[in-house]
Coordinates of C-alpha atoms in Angstrom, one line a residue:
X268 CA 0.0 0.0 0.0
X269 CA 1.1 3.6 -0.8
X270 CA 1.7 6.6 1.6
X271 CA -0.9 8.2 -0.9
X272 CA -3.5 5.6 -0.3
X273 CA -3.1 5.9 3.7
X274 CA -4.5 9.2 3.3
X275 CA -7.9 10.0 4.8
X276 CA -10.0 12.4 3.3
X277 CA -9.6 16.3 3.4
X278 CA -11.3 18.1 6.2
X279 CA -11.8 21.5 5.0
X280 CA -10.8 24.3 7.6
X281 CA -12.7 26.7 6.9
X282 CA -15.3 28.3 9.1
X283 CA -18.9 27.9 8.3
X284 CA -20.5 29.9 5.7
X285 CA -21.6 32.7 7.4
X286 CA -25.2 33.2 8.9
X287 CA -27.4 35.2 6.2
X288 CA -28.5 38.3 8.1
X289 CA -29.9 41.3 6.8
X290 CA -27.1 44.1 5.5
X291 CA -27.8 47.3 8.0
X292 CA -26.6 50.6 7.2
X293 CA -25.0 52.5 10.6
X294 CA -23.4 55.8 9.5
X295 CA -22.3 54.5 6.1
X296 CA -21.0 51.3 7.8
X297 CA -22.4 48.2 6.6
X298 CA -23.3 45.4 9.5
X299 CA -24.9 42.4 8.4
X300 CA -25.6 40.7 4.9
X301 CA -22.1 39.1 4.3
X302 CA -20.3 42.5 5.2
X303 CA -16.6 41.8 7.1
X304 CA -17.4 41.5 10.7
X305 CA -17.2 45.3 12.4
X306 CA -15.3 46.1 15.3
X307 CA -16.4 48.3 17.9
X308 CA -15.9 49.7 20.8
X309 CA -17.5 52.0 23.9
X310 CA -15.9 55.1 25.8
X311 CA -15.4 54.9 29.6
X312 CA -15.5 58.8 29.8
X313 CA -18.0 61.0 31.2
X314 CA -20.1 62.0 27.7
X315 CA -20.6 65.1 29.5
X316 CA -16.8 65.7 29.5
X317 CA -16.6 66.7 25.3
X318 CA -13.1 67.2 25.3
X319 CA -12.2 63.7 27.0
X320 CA -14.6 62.1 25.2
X321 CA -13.1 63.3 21.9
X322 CA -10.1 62.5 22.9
X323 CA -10.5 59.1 23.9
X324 CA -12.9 58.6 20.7
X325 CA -10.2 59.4 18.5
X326 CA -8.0 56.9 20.3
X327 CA -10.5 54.2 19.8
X328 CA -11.0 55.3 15.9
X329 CA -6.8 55.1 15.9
X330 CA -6.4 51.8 17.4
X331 CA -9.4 50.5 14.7
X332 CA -12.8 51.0 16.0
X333 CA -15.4 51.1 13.5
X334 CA -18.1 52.1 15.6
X335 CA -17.8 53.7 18.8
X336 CA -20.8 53.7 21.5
X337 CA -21.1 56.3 23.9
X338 CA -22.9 56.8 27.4
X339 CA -26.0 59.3 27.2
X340 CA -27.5 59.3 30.3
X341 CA -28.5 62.9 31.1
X342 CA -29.2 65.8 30.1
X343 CA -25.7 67.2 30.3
X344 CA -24.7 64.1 28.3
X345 CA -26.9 64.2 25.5
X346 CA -26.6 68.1 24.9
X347 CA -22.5 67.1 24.7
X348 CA -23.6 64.7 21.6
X349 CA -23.3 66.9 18.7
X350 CA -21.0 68.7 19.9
X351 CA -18.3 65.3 20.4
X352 CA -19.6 64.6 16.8
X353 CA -18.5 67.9 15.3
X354 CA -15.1 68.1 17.4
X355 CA -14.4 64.7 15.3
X356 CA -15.3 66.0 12.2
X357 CA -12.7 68.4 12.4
X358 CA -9.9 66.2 13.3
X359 CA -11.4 64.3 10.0
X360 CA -12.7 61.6 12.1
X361 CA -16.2 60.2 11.0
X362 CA -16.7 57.2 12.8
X363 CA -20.5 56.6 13.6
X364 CA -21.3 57.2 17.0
X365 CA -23.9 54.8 19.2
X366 CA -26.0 56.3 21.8
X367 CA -26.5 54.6 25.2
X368 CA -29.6 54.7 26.5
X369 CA -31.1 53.4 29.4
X370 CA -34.7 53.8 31.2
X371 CA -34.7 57.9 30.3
X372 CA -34.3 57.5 26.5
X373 CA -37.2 58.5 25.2
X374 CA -37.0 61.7 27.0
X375 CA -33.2 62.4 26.2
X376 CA -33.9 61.7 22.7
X377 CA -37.4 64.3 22.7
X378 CA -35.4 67.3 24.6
X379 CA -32.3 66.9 22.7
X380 CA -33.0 66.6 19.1
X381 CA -29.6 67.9 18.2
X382 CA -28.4 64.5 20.0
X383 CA -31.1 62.7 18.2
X384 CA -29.7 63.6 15.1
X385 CA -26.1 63.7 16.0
X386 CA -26.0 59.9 16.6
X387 CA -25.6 57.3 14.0
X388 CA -27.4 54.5 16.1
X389 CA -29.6 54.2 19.4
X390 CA -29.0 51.6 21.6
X391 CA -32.0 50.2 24.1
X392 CA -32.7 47.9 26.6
X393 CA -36.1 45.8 26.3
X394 CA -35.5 45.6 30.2
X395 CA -35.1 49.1 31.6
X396 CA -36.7 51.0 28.5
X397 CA -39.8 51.2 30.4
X398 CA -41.7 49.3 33.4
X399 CA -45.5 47.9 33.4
X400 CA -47.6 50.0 31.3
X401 CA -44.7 52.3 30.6
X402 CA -43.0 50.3 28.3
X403 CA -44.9 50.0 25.1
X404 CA -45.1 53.5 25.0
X405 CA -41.9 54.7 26.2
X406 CA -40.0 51.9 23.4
X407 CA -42.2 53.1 20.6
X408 CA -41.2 56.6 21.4
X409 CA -37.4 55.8 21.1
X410 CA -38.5 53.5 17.7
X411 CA -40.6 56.4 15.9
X412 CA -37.5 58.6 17.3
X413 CA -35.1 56.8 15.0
X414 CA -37.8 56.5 12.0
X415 CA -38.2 59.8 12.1
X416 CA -34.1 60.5 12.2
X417 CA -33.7 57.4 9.5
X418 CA -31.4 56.1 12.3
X419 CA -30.4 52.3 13.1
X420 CA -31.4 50.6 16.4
X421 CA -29.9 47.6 18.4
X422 CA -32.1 46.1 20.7
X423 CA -30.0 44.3 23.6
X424 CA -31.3 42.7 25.8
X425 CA -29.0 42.1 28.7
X426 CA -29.0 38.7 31.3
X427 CA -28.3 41.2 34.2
X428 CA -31.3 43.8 33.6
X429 CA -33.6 41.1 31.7
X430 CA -37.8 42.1 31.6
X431 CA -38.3 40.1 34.5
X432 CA -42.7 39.6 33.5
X433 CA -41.4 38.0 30.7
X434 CA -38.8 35.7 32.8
X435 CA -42.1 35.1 36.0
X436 CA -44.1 34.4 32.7
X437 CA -41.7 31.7 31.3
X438 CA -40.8 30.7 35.0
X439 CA -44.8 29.9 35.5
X440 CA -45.0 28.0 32.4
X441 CA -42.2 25.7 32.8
X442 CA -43.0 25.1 36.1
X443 CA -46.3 23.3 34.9
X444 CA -45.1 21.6 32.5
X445 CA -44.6 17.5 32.4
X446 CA -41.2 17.9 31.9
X447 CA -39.5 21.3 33.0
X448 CA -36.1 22.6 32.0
X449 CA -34.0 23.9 34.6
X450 CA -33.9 27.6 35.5
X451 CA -30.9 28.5 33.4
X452 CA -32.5 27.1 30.3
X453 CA -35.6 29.2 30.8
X454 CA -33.2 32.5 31.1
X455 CA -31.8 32.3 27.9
X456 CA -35.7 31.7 26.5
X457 CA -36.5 34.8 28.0
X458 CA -33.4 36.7 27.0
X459 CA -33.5 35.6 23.3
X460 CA -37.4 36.3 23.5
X461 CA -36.7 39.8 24.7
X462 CA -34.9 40.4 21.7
X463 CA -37.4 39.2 19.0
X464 CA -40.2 40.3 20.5
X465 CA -39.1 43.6 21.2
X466 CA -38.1 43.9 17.3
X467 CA -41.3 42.8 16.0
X468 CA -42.4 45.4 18.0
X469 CA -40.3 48.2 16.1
X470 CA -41.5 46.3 12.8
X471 CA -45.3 46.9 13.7
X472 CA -44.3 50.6 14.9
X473 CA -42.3 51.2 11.3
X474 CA -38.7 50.9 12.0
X475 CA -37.7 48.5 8.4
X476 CA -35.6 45.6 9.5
X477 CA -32.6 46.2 8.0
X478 CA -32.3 49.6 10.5
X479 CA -32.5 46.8 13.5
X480 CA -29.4 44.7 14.9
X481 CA -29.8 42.6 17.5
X482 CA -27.5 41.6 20.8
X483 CA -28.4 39.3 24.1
X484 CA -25.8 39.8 26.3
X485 CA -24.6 37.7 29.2
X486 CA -21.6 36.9 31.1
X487 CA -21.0 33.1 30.4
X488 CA -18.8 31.7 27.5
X489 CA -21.8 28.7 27.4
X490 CA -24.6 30.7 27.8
X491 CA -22.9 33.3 24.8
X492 CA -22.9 30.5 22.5
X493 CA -26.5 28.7 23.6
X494 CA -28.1 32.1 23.3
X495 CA -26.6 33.2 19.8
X496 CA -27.0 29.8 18.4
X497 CA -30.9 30.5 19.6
X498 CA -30.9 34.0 18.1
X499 CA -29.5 33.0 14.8
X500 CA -31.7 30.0 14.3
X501 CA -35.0 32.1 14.8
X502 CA -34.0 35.4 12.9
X503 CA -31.9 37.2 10.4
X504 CA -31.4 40.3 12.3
X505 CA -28.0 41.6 11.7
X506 CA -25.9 40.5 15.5
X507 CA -23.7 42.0 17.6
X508 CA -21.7 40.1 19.4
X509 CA -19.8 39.6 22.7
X510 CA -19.7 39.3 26.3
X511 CA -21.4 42.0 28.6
X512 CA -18.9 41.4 31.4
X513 CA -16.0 39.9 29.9
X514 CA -13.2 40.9 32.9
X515 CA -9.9 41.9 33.4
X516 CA -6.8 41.4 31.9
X517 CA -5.9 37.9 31.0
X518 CA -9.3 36.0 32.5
X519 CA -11.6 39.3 29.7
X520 CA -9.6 38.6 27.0
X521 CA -9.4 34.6 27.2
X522 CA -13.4 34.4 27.9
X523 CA -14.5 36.8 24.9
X524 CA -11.6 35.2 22.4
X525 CA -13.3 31.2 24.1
X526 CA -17.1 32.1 23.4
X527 CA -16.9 34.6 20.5
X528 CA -14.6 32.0 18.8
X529 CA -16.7 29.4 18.6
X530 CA -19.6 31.5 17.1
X531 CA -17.4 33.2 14.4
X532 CA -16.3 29.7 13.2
X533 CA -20.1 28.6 13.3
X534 CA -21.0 32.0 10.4
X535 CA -22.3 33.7 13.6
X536 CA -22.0 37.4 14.7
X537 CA -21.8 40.8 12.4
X538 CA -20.2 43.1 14.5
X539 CA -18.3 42.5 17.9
X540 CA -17.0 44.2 21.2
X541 CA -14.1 42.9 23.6
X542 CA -15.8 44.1 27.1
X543 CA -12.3 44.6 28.7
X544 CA -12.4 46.3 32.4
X545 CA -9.4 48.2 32.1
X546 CA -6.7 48.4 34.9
X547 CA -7.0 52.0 36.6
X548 CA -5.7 54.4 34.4
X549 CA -5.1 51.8 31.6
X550 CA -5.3 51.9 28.3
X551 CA -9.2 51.6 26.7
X552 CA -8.3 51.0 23.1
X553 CA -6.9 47.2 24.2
X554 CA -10.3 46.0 23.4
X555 CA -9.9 47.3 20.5
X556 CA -7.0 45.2 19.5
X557 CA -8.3 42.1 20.9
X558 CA -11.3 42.1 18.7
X559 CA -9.1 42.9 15.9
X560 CA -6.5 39.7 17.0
X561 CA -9.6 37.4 17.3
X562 CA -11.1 38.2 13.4
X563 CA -7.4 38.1 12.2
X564 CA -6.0 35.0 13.9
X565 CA -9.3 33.3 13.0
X566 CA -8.5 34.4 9.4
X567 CA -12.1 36.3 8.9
X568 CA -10.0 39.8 8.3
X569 CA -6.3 41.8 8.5
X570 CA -5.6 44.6 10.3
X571 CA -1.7 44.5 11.2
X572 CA 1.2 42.5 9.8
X573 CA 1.1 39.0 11.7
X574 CA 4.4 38.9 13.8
X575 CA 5.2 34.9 14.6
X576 CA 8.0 34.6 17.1
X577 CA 8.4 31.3 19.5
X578 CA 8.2 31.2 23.0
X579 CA 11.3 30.5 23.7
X580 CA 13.0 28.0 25.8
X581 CA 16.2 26.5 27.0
X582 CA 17.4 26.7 23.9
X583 CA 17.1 30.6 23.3
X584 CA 18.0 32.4 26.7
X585 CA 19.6 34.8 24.7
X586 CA 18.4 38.4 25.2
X587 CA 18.6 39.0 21.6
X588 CA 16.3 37.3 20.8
X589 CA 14.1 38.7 23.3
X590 CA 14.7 42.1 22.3
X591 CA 14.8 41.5 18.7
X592 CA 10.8 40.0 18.9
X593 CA 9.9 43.0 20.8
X594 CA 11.8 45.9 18.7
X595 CA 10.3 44.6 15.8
X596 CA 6.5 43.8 17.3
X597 CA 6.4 47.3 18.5
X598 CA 7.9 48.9 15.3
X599 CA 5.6 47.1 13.2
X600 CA 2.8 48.4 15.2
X601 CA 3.6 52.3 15.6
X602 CA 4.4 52.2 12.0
X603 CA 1.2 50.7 10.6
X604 CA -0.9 54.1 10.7
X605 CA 1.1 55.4 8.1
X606 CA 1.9 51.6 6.1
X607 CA -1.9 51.8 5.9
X608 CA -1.6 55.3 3.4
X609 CA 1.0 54.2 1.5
X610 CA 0.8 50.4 1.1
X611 CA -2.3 48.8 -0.2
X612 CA -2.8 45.2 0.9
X613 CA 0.5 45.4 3.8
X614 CA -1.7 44.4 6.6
X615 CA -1.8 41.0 4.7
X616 CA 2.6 40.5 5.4
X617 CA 3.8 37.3 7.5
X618 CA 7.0 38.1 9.7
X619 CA 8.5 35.8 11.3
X620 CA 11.0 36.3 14.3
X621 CA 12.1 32.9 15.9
X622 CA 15.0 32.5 18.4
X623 CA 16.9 29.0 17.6
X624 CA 18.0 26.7 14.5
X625 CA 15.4 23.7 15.6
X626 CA 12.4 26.0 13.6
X627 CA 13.5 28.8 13.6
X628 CA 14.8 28.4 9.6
X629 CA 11.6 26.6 8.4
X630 CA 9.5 29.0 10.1
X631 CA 11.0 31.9 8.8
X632 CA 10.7 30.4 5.4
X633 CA 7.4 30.3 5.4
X634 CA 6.2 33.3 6.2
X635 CA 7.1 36.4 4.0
X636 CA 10.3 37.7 5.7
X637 CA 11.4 36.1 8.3
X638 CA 14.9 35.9 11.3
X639 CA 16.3 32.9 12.9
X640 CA 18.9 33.6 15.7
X641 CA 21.1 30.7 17.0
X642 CA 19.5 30.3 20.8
X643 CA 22.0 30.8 23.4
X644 CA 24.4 33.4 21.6
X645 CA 24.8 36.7 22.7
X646 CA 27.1 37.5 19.7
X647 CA 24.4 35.8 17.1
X648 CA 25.0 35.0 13.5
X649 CA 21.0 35.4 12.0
X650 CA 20.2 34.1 8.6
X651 CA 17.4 36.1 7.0
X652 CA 14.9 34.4 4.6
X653 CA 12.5 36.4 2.0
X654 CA 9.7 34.5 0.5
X655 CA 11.2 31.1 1.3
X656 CA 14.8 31.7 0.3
X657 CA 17.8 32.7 2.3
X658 CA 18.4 36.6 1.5
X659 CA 21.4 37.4 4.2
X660 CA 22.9 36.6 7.5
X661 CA 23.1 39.3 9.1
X662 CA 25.7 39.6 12.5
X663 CA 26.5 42.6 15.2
X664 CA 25.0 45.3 17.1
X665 CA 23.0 46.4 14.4
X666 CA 21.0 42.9 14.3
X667 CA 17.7 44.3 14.9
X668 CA 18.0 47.8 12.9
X669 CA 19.4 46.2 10.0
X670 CA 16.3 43.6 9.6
X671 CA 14.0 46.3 10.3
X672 CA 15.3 47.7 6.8
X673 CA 15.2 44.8 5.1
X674 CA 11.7 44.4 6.3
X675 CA 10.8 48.5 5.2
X676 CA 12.3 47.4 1.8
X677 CA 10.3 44.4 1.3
X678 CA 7.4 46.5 2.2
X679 CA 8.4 48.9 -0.5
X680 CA 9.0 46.6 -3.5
X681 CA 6.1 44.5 -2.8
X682 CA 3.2 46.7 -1.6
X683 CA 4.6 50.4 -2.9

């Protein structure tokens, strides 16, 4: 028998084809109908506060946020709106901006049509939009609000402030039935009901579909994917997607990447935000980035060269190496801002930076350009591979400077 016979058959590795929603419109932004999955984002500042909130906007837009949702929760806030807007549009930024609103919308939005207009997209909560007989009327005031502003609409519902009739209604049921799910089950019934209900209500008010996206938040990677996988099989709402208390540090950025993973590779989710909590003082647009690492290393879009470099281990305690990975990550990263107006398609370029002879050649010949060092040498001797074949070795101080012009060239010839 052959090698070739011993094969098994090919299993493709490609995600699912995505799930057909319907193409929304937010600002000039398309989310939805086979559009590349949107990044976005939300301040942390005070809306009220229009110079901080610019500035932090901007950083967002900077890092790569597509759409950036903001806090309106008072007066004082919602005046700021247009004014945020137009401070942007003079630093040339034109990002769509997302309203926040919770349990006061429908006033904010009536006494501050500036605001009303200002935004690209209203957010509301099915839970807190209104109580009792409130609600209907205070949610179709927000609806007619955006029909008669031609403005989009995400309805999220949220596990931590869901309508909790509905949930006592769905509670009672199951609890007579012959065979009753447990209590957990019944949540994400009423969280994904929430959701559809509340946007055949916009439908019947007049609000088209395509200018409603659709998001059921919760906390758990398992309950994420149970409740999407509920949303998408029962509608064709445009999604957003992602955690509503993700965490901090390592524990937010390993939960969102777990649940929203799974979901991307099923065709699932149209836009999506990494709900960081950011250390005090830290930097906001990280959640930016990590949305942005999650499409690319899942290989649904490119935003930044792809840097591979090992982990290291007995074999490269050299600092070199060390130092040599993180020159060149960093580099590659303050210099893509201006790489993006000069060099179509360079987001798309495989570096590799590997630290020892075992795969450190055969990595770097795979990717575009790519640097093996020896492992344990201070004083390395670094052979330097461009598109598969060895280029130079290059030796000395100037190691890490001298590949970072080899790299600038290659940018030039191949992109410029």
């Amino acid at each position: 028998m052959t090698a070739e016979t011993c094969l098994p058959a090919p299993i493709s590795a490609a995600p699912a084809k995505r799930h057909q929603t319907i193409a929304v419109s937010v600002g000039g932004m398309v989310v939805g109908g086979g559009a590349p999955i949107v990044v976005q984002s939300m301040t942390n500042t005070d809306t009220a506060d229009i110079d901080g909130t610019v500035q932090q906007v901007a950083a967002l837009v900077r890092a790569g946020s597509e759409l950036v949702r903001i806090t309106v929760d008072r007066d004082e806030a919602a005046a700021a709106v247009p004014h945020i807007r137009d401070k942007l549009m003079k630093r040339g930024i034109t990002v769509p901006l997302v309203g926040d609103f919770h349990y006061i919308g429908h006033t904010l939005l009536a006494d501050h049509p500036a605001c009303a207009e200002a935004l690209a997209k209203y957010r509301i909560n099915p839970g807190n939009v209104g109580f009792k007989h409130k609600r209907d009327r205070q949610f179709s005031a927000i609806v007619e609000m955006a029909i008669r502003n031609n403005k989009t609409v995400r309805i999220g519902a949220n596990w931590g402030s869901l309508d909790q009739e509905l949930l006592t209604h769905l509670m009672d049921i199951n609890a007579a039935a012959a065979a009753p799910l447990d209590a957990r089950s019944v949540t994400r019934e009423a969280l994904v009901r929430s959701a559809l209900l509340s946007a055949d209500r916009a439908v019947e008010i007049g609000l088209p579909k395509d200018k409603i996206i659709l998001s059921a938040k919760v906390s758990g990677v398992q309950d994420l994917i149970s409740v999407y996988r509920m949303l998408a099989a029962r509608s064709d709402y445009a999604l957003h997607l992602g955690l509503t208390e993700a965490g901090m540090g390592s524990k937010g950025i390993v939960a969102s990447s777990a649940g929203m993973a799974v979901l991307l590779q099923e065709g699932i989710g149209d836009t999506i935000r990494v709900s960081l909590t950011p250390e005090p003082n830290g930097d906001r647009t990280l959640e930016v980035k990590v949305a942005q690492e999650i499409l690319q290393t899942m290989g649904f879009r490119t935003f930044v060269p792809l840097v591979a470099a090992c982990p290291g281990c007995g074999r490269t305690t050299s600092t070199v190496f060390q130092e040599l990975a993180r020159d060149i990550q960093t580099w590659i990263s303050t210099s893509m801002p201006e790489w993006k107006t000069r060099y179509a398609g360079v987001e798309a370029l495989n570096v590799a930076v590997m630290g020892c002879i075992v795969n450190g050649p055969g990595e770097s010949k795979h990717a575009d350009i790519g640097i093996s060092l020896p492992g344990t040498g201070e004083t390395p001797t670094a052979p330097v591979f461009i598109d598969g074949k060895k280029a130079a070795t290059l030796r000395g101080a100037t190691i890490a400077a001298d590949f970072k012009t080899m790299v600038a060239d290659y940018i030039e010839k191949r992109y410029g």
